[in-house]
XYZ file of C-alpha atoms in Angstrom:
666
model
C 15.673 125.276 45.029
C 15.717 122.238 47.269
C 19.101 123.232 48.709
C 18.019 126.824 49.229
C 14.954 126.068 51.280
C 16.705 124.335 54.222
C 19.239 127.156 54.458
C 16.409 129.686 54.614
C 14.636 127.668 57.281
C 17.867 127.470 59.261
C 18.376 131.206 59.028
C 14.802 131.940 60.029
C 15.110 129.574 62.967
C 17.772 131.839 64.414
C 15.426 134.860 64.344
C 12.300 135.691 66.327
C 8.888 136.648 64.959
C 9.413 140.260 66.001
C 12.912 140.588 64.583
C 11.898 141.656 61.104
C 15.339 142.978 60.204
C 16.811 139.548 60.829
C 14.129 137.935 58.662
C 14.904 140.407 55.915
C 18.632 139.635 56.095
C 17.989 135.896 55.986
C 15.717 136.310 52.961
C 18.318 138.389 51.149
C 20.989 135.808 51.897
C 18.811 133.051 50.469
C 17.980 135.105 47.383
C 21.691 135.568 46.651
C 21.913 131.834 46.106
C 18.677 131.584 44.104
C 16.793 134.648 42.882
C 13.733 132.542 42.046
C 13.319 131.058 45.539
C 9.571 131.539 46.147
C 9.844 131.017 49.918
C 12.581 133.607 50.229
C 10.643 136.112 48.126
C 7.532 135.569 50.213
C 9.436 135.948 53.471
C 11.123 139.125 52.241
C 7.788 140.695 51.258
C 6.337 139.955 54.707
C 9.417 141.448 56.398
C 9.168 144.611 54.281
C 5.496 144.997 55.176
C 6.290 144.566 58.870
C 8.916 147.298 58.536
C 6.381 149.622 56.801
C 8.455 149.668 53.628
C 5.441 149.470 51.359
C 7.028 151.018 48.265
C 9.859 148.476 48.405
C 7.367 145.658 48.815
C 5.365 146.890 45.816
C 8.536 147.065 43.753
C 9.325 143.464 44.702
C 5.917 142.308 43.511
C 6.394 144.106 40.209
C 9.877 142.624 39.687
C 9.093 139.081 40.855
C 6.285 138.529 38.350
C 3.058 136.567 38.482
C 4.434 133.662 40.491
C 4.802 135.697 43.670
C 1.495 137.503 43.072
C -0.389 134.225 42.709
C 1.303 132.847 45.826
C 0.644 135.852 48.086
C -2.706 137.481 47.232
C -3.162 138.772 50.782
C 0.257 140.413 50.951
C -0.119 141.824 47.452
C -3.537 143.359 48.204
C -2.324 144.811 51.499
C 0.762 146.275 49.785
C -1.379 147.980 47.153
C -3.714 149.342 49.818
C -0.879 150.819 51.890
C 0.843 152.206 48.775
C -2.194 154.329 47.937
C -3.722 152.104 45.250
C -6.997 150.935 46.851
C -8.718 150.206 43.542
C -6.112 147.659 42.513
C -6.126 146.241 46.029
C -9.848 145.456 45.725
C -9.247 143.654 42.427
C -6.469 141.501 43.890
C -8.515 140.694 46.999
C -11.495 139.590 44.917
C -9.234 137.381 42.785
C -7.815 135.764 45.915
C -11.267 135.056 47.324
C -12.286 133.272 44.131
C -9.580 130.646 44.608
C -10.387 130.346 48.317
C -7.053 131.608 49.587
C -7.117 132.975 53.164
C -10.613 134.341 52.670
C -11.122 136.164 55.954
C -7.857 138.086 55.772
C -8.591 139.099 52.220
C -12.049 140.305 53.285
C -10.460 142.557 55.895
C -8.134 144.058 53.282
C -10.986 144.368 50.785
C -13.129 146.244 53.308
C -10.304 148.680 54.084
C -9.525 149.188 50.395
C -13.174 149.818 49.501
C -13.401 152.302 52.384
C -10.348 154.194 51.100
C -11.615 154.181 47.511
C -14.920 155.662 48.845
C -17.009 152.614 47.898
C -18.771 152.854 51.252
C -21.898 150.734 50.525
C -19.711 147.809 49.422
C -17.442 148.263 52.436
C -20.493 148.133 54.727
C -21.588 144.861 53.094
C -18.158 143.305 53.677
C -18.170 144.289 57.359
C -21.676 142.869 57.753
C -20.424 139.573 56.358
C -17.440 139.574 58.703
C -19.633 140.290 61.728
C -22.208 137.666 60.794
C -19.792 134.779 61.485
C -19.593 135.033 65.257
C -17.216 132.110 65.644
C -14.677 133.600 63.256
C -15.295 137.128 64.555
C -14.407 136.203 68.137
C -11.732 138.649 69.274
C -12.385 140.918 66.291
C -15.819 142.216 67.194
C -14.616 145.438 68.789
C -12.394 146.373 65.831
C -15.082 145.392 63.352
C -17.686 147.476 65.163
C -15.366 150.516 65.160
C -14.667 150.166 61.442
C -18.362 149.652 60.659
C -19.254 152.833 62.553
C -16.618 154.708 60.551
C -18.267 153.480 57.340
C -21.656 154.693 58.597
C -20.174 158.143 59.233
C -18.679 158.276 55.745
C -22.023 157.283 54.227
C -23.569 160.273 55.972
C -20.878 162.567 54.559
C -21.497 161.119 51.069
C -25.263 161.897 51.243
C -26.067 158.181 51.431
C -26.958 158.030 55.109
C -30.011 155.858 54.373
C -27.592 152.990 53.615
C -25.979 153.225 57.038
C -26.665 150.366 59.407
C -27.116 152.712 62.338
C -28.162 156.333 61.932
C -28.536 157.233 65.608
C -25.891 156.857 68.320
C -26.599 154.135 70.860
C -25.506 153.385 74.373
C -22.758 151.054 73.163
C -21.166 153.976 71.304
C -20.352 155.574 74.637
C -18.093 152.701 75.732
C -15.031 153.436 73.554
C -13.615 156.700 72.353
C -13.338 155.393 68.761
C -17.043 154.581 68.484
C -17.987 157.837 70.224
C -15.841 159.756 67.744
C -17.351 157.954 64.733
C -20.880 158.555 66.041
C -20.026 162.239 66.486
C -18.808 162.432 62.865
C -22.099 160.941 61.697
C -24.072 163.547 63.650
C -21.930 166.360 62.267
C -22.477 165.076 58.722
C -26.249 165.197 59.288
C -26.046 168.726 60.696
C -26.693 167.771 64.343
C -23.827 169.844 65.706
C -25.097 169.936 69.283
C -25.281 166.166 69.579
C -21.965 165.815 67.787
C -20.281 168.173 70.246
C -21.528 166.096 73.196
C -20.153 162.917 71.634
C -16.806 164.581 70.913
C -16.496 165.578 74.562
C -17.286 162.001 75.561
C -14.655 160.668 73.164
C -12.071 163.068 74.559
C -12.789 162.067 78.156
C -12.581 158.348 77.324
C -9.321 158.792 75.438
C -7.656 160.765 78.236
C -8.736 158.122 80.793
C -7.036 155.206 79.006
C -4.148 153.608 80.877
C -2.810 151.341 78.136
C -1.742 154.257 75.928
C 1.352 156.366 76.323
C 1.202 160.128 76.412
C 2.408 160.329 72.813
C -0.248 157.863 71.664
C -2.948 159.757 73.554
C -1.845 163.010 71.931
C -2.033 161.365 68.509
C -5.556 160.044 69.190
C -6.771 163.383 70.580
C -5.714 165.373 67.502
C -8.669 164.458 65.244
C -11.096 164.927 68.145
C -9.746 168.432 68.764
C -9.890 169.303 65.071
C -13.537 168.240 64.878
C -14.380 170.305 67.971
C -12.903 173.411 66.340
C -14.910 172.707 63.185
C -18.176 172.297 65.118
C -17.667 175.535 67.056
C -16.850 177.430 63.868
C -19.996 176.098 62.170
C -22.065 177.168 65.176
C -20.641 180.692 65.020
C -18.743 180.367 68.303
C -15.565 181.823 66.871
C -14.157 182.963 70.200
C -14.296 179.451 71.668
C -12.948 177.947 68.455
C -10.044 180.396 68.502
C -9.244 179.538 72.111
C -9.369 175.813 71.367
C -7.147 176.166 68.314
C -4.381 177.513 70.554
C -4.171 174.055 72.164
C -3.658 172.463 68.763
C -0.051 171.942 67.694
C -0.396 171.756 63.950
C 3.293 171.088 63.365
C 3.138 167.955 65.523
C 0.439 166.253 63.432
C 2.031 163.368 61.480
C -0.608 162.934 58.745
C -0.316 165.435 55.899
C -4.047 165.643 55.161
C -4.975 165.960 58.828
C -2.349 168.653 59.295
C -3.715 170.680 56.384
C -7.317 170.360 57.596
C -6.264 171.448 61.102
C -4.516 174.515 59.665
C -7.569 175.411 57.588
C -9.905 175.075 60.572
C -7.649 177.327 62.622
C -7.686 179.952 59.861
C -11.452 179.663 59.445
C -12.046 180.255 63.153
C -10.450 183.713 62.933
C -12.912 186.595 63.322
C -11.450 188.794 60.610
C -8.942 188.447 57.807
C -6.634 191.358 58.488
C -3.989 190.247 55.997
C -5.377 188.025 53.228
C -1.923 187.529 51.733
C -0.694 185.996 54.987
C -3.753 183.735 55.123
C -3.106 182.695 51.543
C 0.515 181.810 52.298
C -0.416 179.822 55.417
C -3.151 177.969 53.548
C -0.755 176.853 50.816
C 2.185 176.150 53.150
C 1.191 172.489 53.612
C 3.228 169.991 51.581
C 1.630 167.772 48.967
C -0.272 164.720 50.164
C 1.305 161.289 49.866
C -0.618 158.709 47.793
C -1.851 156.836 50.872
C -3.044 159.954 52.709
C -5.383 161.772 50.345
C -8.432 163.705 51.626
C -11.879 162.285 50.906
C -14.019 163.826 48.176
C -16.229 165.910 50.482
C -13.127 167.275 52.203
C -11.452 168.071 48.903
C -14.530 169.978 47.685
C -14.530 172.209 50.758
C -10.771 172.745 50.541
C -11.139 173.756 46.873
C -13.787 176.328 47.797
C -11.554 177.753 50.527
C -8.589 177.926 48.160
C -10.668 179.742 45.528
C -11.984 182.212 48.112
C -8.472 183.067 49.280
C -7.309 183.420 45.673
C -10.008 186.023 45.100
C -9.027 187.908 48.251
C -5.510 188.279 46.857
C -6.891 189.235 43.387
C -5.887 186.046 41.570
C -8.958 186.162 39.366
C -7.411 184.810 36.175
C -6.380 181.517 37.756
C -9.876 180.825 39.064
C -11.540 181.861 35.816
C -9.313 179.511 33.808
C -10.137 176.477 35.943
C -13.207 174.432 35.017
C -15.220 173.591 38.119
C -18.206 171.240 38.295
C -19.819 172.054 41.635
C -22.459 174.831 41.530
C -20.930 176.546 44.545
C -17.579 176.745 42.774
C -19.330 178.020 39.645
C -20.460 181.014 41.688
C -16.845 181.561 42.714
C -15.877 181.405 39.054
C -18.516 184.031 38.299
C -17.034 186.343 40.912
C -13.613 185.724 39.424
C -14.802 186.614 35.920
C -16.403 189.784 37.285
C -13.107 190.592 39.053
C -14.796 191.740 42.216
C -17.211 194.174 40.561
C -19.733 195.535 43.057
C -22.000 197.121 40.443
C -24.412 194.386 39.261
C -24.534 195.781 35.710
C -20.759 195.752 35.363
C -20.555 192.260 36.867
C -23.260 190.994 34.522
C -21.446 192.404 31.490
C -18.348 190.452 32.539
C -20.237 187.185 33.122
C -22.432 187.154 30.006
C -19.609 186.207 27.552
C -18.646 183.256 29.744
C -22.262 182.221 30.128
C -22.683 182.149 26.355
C -19.851 179.607 26.175
C -21.166 177.496 29.059
C -24.939 178.048 29.312
C -25.367 174.644 30.989
C -23.436 175.809 34.078
C -26.226 176.051 36.656
C -24.255 177.990 39.227
C -23.095 180.521 36.661
C -26.613 180.873 35.226
C -28.172 181.413 38.652
C -25.558 184.046 39.438
C -26.286 185.867 36.176
C -30.032 185.677 36.849
C -29.512 187.114 40.333
C -27.505 190.007 38.921
C -30.212 190.641 36.327
C -32.845 190.719 39.071
C -30.803 193.271 40.974
C -31.150 195.562 37.974
C -34.920 194.830 37.714
C -34.360 192.968 34.446
C -36.816 190.112 34.997
C -37.030 189.206 31.324
C -33.266 188.893 31.124
C -33.218 186.598 34.147
C -35.898 184.398 32.589
C -33.983 184.199 29.297
C -30.818 183.104 31.085
C -32.601 180.301 32.934
C -34.540 179.189 29.865
C -31.390 178.947 27.800
C -29.698 176.930 30.523
C -32.686 174.562 30.649
C -32.671 174.101 26.873
C -28.932 173.399 26.836
C -29.268 170.798 29.589
C -32.129 169.141 27.736
C -30.338 168.822 24.386
C -26.815 167.969 25.501
C -25.464 164.419 24.899
C -25.646 163.486 28.569
C -29.101 165.020 29.106
C -30.640 161.586 29.634
C -28.482 160.936 32.679
C -30.453 160.871 35.890
C -28.211 163.246 37.815
C -28.551 165.890 35.069
C -32.324 165.661 35.244
C -32.183 165.865 39.035
C -30.286 169.138 38.737
C -32.635 170.396 36.053
C -35.693 169.810 38.243
C -34.156 170.656 41.600
C -36.771 172.283 43.864
C -34.872 175.534 44.251
C -34.416 175.988 40.508
C -38.064 175.116 39.829
C -39.200 177.620 42.460
C -37.029 180.336 40.915
C -38.359 179.770 37.402
C -42.015 179.570 38.424
C -41.697 182.731 40.504
C -40.228 184.645 37.577
C -42.915 183.296 35.243
C -45.645 184.408 37.650
C -44.116 187.868 37.905
C -44.365 188.148 34.116
C -47.932 186.713 34.134
C -46.844 183.601 32.225
C -48.983 181.105 34.090
C -48.896 178.514 31.283
C -45.103 178.341 31.360
C -45.119 178.143 35.164
C -47.620 175.262 35.055
C -45.475 173.408 32.517
C -42.361 173.674 34.690
C -44.205 172.490 37.794
C -45.835 169.586 35.980
C -42.571 168.376 34.417
C -40.811 168.580 37.772
C -43.592 166.680 39.537
C -43.530 163.919 36.913
C -39.765 163.587 37.168
C -39.700 163.288 40.958
C -42.624 160.866 40.991
C -40.660 158.648 38.637
C -37.525 158.970 40.782
C -39.403 157.808 43.856
C -39.884 154.423 42.201
C -36.234 154.147 41.152
C -34.840 151.392 43.382
C -31.531 151.032 41.532
C -30.091 154.288 42.858
C -27.864 154.399 45.902
C -28.886 157.953 46.718
C -30.892 158.521 49.847
C -34.663 158.307 49.196
C -35.182 161.700 50.792
C -32.869 163.090 48.127
C -34.850 161.365 45.355
C -37.955 163.404 45.966
C -38.960 167.021 46.122
C -40.746 168.647 49.052
C -44.507 168.266 49.225
C -44.899 171.967 48.498
C -43.687 171.387 44.928
C -46.308 168.681 44.345
C -48.973 170.854 45.959
C -48.073 173.767 43.671
C -48.152 171.503 40.603
C -51.561 170.139 41.596
C -52.991 173.609 42.217
C -51.693 174.787 38.830
C -53.441 171.856 37.174
C -56.658 172.656 39.021
C -56.482 176.276 37.886
C -56.023 175.185 34.275
C -59.416 173.448 34.461
C -59.004 171.135 31.465
C -60.229 167.563 31.657
C -56.733 166.137 31.234
C -55.331 168.624 33.736
C -57.936 167.661 36.328
C -57.231 163.957 35.830
C -53.508 164.577 36.234
C -54.167 166.618 39.387
C -56.246 163.776 40.818
C -53.394 161.312 40.237
C -50.871 163.671 41.784
C -52.911 164.419 44.926
C -53.828 160.742 45.242
C -50.153 159.744 45.240
C -49.411 162.390 47.875
C -52.218 161.130 50.066
C -50.964 157.532 49.790
C -47.523 158.617 51.005
C -48.852 160.874 53.774
C -52.382 160.002 54.916
C -52.441 163.061 57.183
C -51.821 165.496 54.324
C -54.985 167.625 54.371
C -53.953 169.594 51.289
C -53.645 166.348 49.309
C -57.098 165.242 50.491
C -58.713 168.534 49.516
C -56.949 168.639 46.162
C -57.951 165.091 45.303
C -61.615 165.722 46.157
C -61.625 168.984 44.181
C -60.054 167.348 41.133
C -62.380 164.329 41.202
C -65.450 166.508 41.629
C -64.528 169.031 38.949
C -63.615 166.331 36.445
C -66.795 164.356 37.166
C -64.737 161.171 37.196
C -66.283 159.523 40.228
C -67.258 160.500 43.718
C -64.403 160.159 46.233
C -64.637 157.463 48.867
C -65.964 158.218 52.308
C -62.537 157.989 53.918
C -61.371 160.842 51.686
C -64.264 163.045 52.761
C -64.107 162.200 56.458
C -60.733 163.826 56.907
C -61.798 167.156 55.386
C -62.972 170.120 57.407
C -66.801 170.312 57.390
C -68.307 173.108 55.303
C -70.384 174.613 58.192
C -67.246 175.159 60.229
C -65.653 176.974 57.301
C -68.557 179.411 56.796
C -69.733 179.838 60.366
C -68.086 183.265 60.647
C -69.568 184.531 57.365
C -72.616 186.865 57.606
C -74.646 186.500 54.403
C -76.799 189.606 55.056
C -73.770 191.875 55.311
C -72.376 190.441 52.097
C -75.639 191.100 50.253
C -75.833 194.687 51.498
C -72.231 195.383 50.549
C -72.756 194.126 47.021
C -70.147 192.862 44.619
C -67.021 195.024 44.400
C -66.171 196.272 40.933
C -62.723 195.581 39.602
C -60.886 198.206 37.583
C -60.830 198.227 33.817
C -57.333 196.788 33.617
C -53.889 198.215 33.359
C -53.821 201.968 32.952
C -57.300 202.534 34.492
C -58.551 202.998 38.007
C -61.615 201.738 39.811
C -63.598 204.942 39.198
C -64.689 203.717 35.791
C -63.488 201.816 32.751
C -61.348 203.677 30.264
C -60.577 206.561 32.626
C -56.917 207.513 32.716
C -54.988 207.106 35.887
C -54.815 210.317 37.911
C -51.518 212.058 38.249
C -49.681 212.285 41.518
C -51.137 214.606 44.138
C -49.275 217.537 45.585
C -48.361 215.498 48.645
C -46.815 212.678 46.605
C -44.920 214.882 44.178
C -41.229 214.788 44.517
C -39.618 217.687 46.260
C -37.764 220.142 44.104
C -34.142 219.312 44.081
C -31.831 221.977 45.404
C -29.492 223.331 42.755
C -25.828 222.974 43.462
C -23.650 226.096 43.671
C -21.589 225.002 40.690
C -24.754 224.797 38.557
C -25.958 228.333 39.376
C -25.387 231.118 36.803
C -23.096 234.004 37.476
C -24.487 236.831 39.669
C -27.482 234.689 40.593
C -29.715 236.126 43.339
C -32.045 233.567 44.965
C -34.423 236.276 46.287
C -34.973 237.809 42.873
C -37.818 236.367 40.799
C -36.668 234.615 37.651
C -37.896 236.089 34.357
C -40.542 233.695 32.963
C -39.880 234.947 29.375
C -36.158 234.326 29.530
C -36.431 231.455 27.009
C -38.008 233.675 24.266
C -35.977 235.705 21.788
C -35.523 239.317 22.869
C -37.718 240.785 20.095
C -40.617 238.533 21.116
C -40.665 239.504 24.789
C -43.451 241.797 26.037
C -41.098 244.364 27.511
C -38.900 244.709 24.400
C -38.340 248.354 23.185
C -36.404 248.688 19.953
C -33.696 251.313 19.712
C -34.380 254.219 17.279
C -34.070 258.044 16.742
C -36.408 260.574 18.237
C -39.489 261.376 16.195
C -39.440 258.105 14.261
C -42.055 255.381 14.607
C -40.810 252.706 17.005
C -43.309 249.948 16.670
C -46.147 248.843 14.513
C -46.712 247.623 11.045
C -45.274 250.801 9.435
C -41.749 249.670 10.082
C -42.390 246.091 9.201
C -41.100 244.736 5.923
C -43.921 243.776 3.622
C -46.445 246.389 4.912
C -49.377 247.570 2.763
C -48.439 250.324 0.263
C -51.826 252.092 0.691
C -51.292 252.616 4.390
C -47.793 253.920 3.753
C -49.006 256.423 1.161
C -51.850 257.666 3.361
C -49.375 258.512 6.093
C -47.215 260.491 3.734
C -50.258 262.418 2.429
C -51.383 263.346 5.877
C -47.986 264.816 6.673
C -47.720 266.789 3.377
C -44.965 264.672 2.049
C -46.393 263.906 -1.526
C -49.273 262.266 -3.429
C -50.352 258.663 -3.440
C -48.397 256.425 -5.762
C -50.007 255.351 -9.060
C -49.919 251.968 -10.637
C -47.403 253.191 -13.310
C -43.636 253.375 -13.267
C -43.457 257.016 -12.107
C -44.143 256.100 -8.556
C -41.176 253.816 -8.622
C -38.892 256.622 -9.732
C -39.948 258.966 -6.934
C -39.446 256.197 -4.456
C -35.952 255.688 -5.781
C -35.188 259.377 -5.330
C -36.428 259.306 -1.793
C -34.119 256.423 -1.009
C -31.156 258.198 -2.495
C -31.837 261.294 -0.368
C -31.996 259.253 2.780
C -28.730 257.599 1.932
C -27.154 260.957 1.381
C -28.322 262.173 4.753
C -26.967 259.157 6.435
C -23.492 259.786 5.071
C -23.097 263.220 6.658
C-alpha cells in the first residue's frame, strides 16, 4: 500500500480538479496494482460522483465493504441520496455526525435527504441549525434561505403549515426568482391562488432578467413556473387562458420525468371538453416510468391517482378500479362509481355498491356514497343504517384506538350528516350522543401537543361545539347542564368574543343552579330590555295562546279529527289515456256505461230472450219459487187443480214435463 500511494499522488498531480475523467483513470490505474488501496477507492468514488455516475458509485460502496463506508460517510450519504434512497442516506449522515466527521457537509446532505423522504419538520430543523451559525453560513445564506423556503412550501402541501417558519411572503422573497417561486407554491398550497399567481409572475420576470444564465438554463428554470401558472389558472376556472399558456409549454423538452408527466396532466386538465376520452387516456399513460431519484411527492401522487382512475372510468375500465384497494376517501368514491359501472339510476347503483360495502363497512368514502344514494331514493332509514354500521366497525376494529381513525370518525362533516339524519327521524337522543362524543374527542385533541398536525386541523369548527352545548341544554338533566357549562366555558376561554358561548354558559349555570356567573360573563350579554323592546304585551294577551294540533294524523281544528282530503283544486288532473290503451271502436263523445262492470243479467236494462206469450221476468220463472203461487196461476188459467201433499201430484207433474219435451222435439 505504501508503494501504491505515491504513484496515485503522482498521477493525480498531473490532473486538474475539474478533469474528473483523468482522476478516474488515475484511480483505476492505482487499483490495478492494489485493489484494497483506500485512497484510490476514495478518489474513484469522488470522480464518479463528479461525473454523475451515481449507480456506479453506489456499486463501488457495496463492493468495497465497510472500510470505504467508514472512511467516506459524506460521499456515501450523498451517493444514496442521488440514487433515490433518501432514507438510507439519512441513516448514514447521522452515523457520520456521531463520530464528528465533516459535520456541516453531512448536515447539508441530511437536510436534502429528509426533504426528499418527506420528513419536512426534521428538514426544517436542520436548516435552522445551519442558518444559526452565521460564521459557518457565510456564503451559503442565499442557498440555505431558498432551501428553507422550499421546505415551508412542502409543509403547507402536507397540511402541516403551522410548522413552517414563515407562512406569509415577505419583501425579501421578491429578490430572487427561486424564493418568489417557493413563496408562490406555499400560497397555492394554502388556497391563495390570486397571491400565488402574482408571485409566479414575479418569479418569471426575475428569471428572464438574469444575465448569468444561458438561454437553455433559463428555459429549464422557467418550466416549473409555467407549469404552476397553468395549474393556478385551471383551478380558478380560467380554462381559456390555461389552454393558451399550455401552448407555450414544450412538454417533450422537459428533462425530469415527474415534471414532464405533471406538465402533460395539467395541459390535459386545462381542456374545456374531453371529446375523445380514449385519446386522453393514451396521452396520460404515455409518460415513461419514474426513475428512483425523481419520484413525485405524496400529495402529487394522490392527485395523479385520482386523475388516472377518472380516465379509466371514462374508457369503461371499471374492473381494474374496483379491484384496487384505495385508502383515500375521494378514491373510495371513485371505487364506488366503478362498482356501479356508471349506473345513473340511484337504486341500481346502490344495489351494486351494497355487496362491496358489506365487505368493507369501515370505508368512509364508500359508506357516504351509499348513504347519498339511499337519500336520493328517500330511504333515510337505510342511510342511517349504513352510517351506523360504518361507525360501529371503526370503533371495534383493531386499529380503532389510533388517533387518525378517531379523527375520521368524528370529522365535522360526518358528524353533521349523522345528526341531520337523526333529527329527520326524530331521534334527538342519538343526535345528542353523536354531538357530545365528537365534542369530547376534539376537546381532547386540542390538548394533544405530541401531534405534528396543524392545530387548526386538530379541532372542529365552533358550530359543532355550539350544537353539542345546545343539545345538552335541551336535555335538561343535571349532568347534561354541567357538561354544557364546561363546554361553553372552554369555548369562551378560547374566544372571549364568542357571544353564543357566553349565553350558553350563563344558561347552563343558571339552569343547573351551580353558581351565579361572574359579572364579566354577564356584561358581554345583550340586555334583556333591548331584546323585548319590540314586543307588545297587550297584543299578545289579546291574541291568546295558539293551540297546537293533536299530533300526527290530526289537524288544528280539534284533537282526534281526521285530516281532510284534498280539495278539488289540489286533486291531480285526470291523466289522458293513450291511444294504444283505448278499446276498439271507442268514441270519446259517447257516455260510458256506468254498469259495464256488472254481469249482464244484473244490469237494469237487461231483457231476457224468450217466446211470445211466455212470462219473461219475475219469480215465476225463477228456480226455487213457491209451489202455491205456481198452482194458483195454473188454476186461474184453467190448466188443472192445486197439487195435494200426496204422490199423485208428482205424477201429473211428470206427465206435464214429458208433454213439454215432446213438443220441443217437433
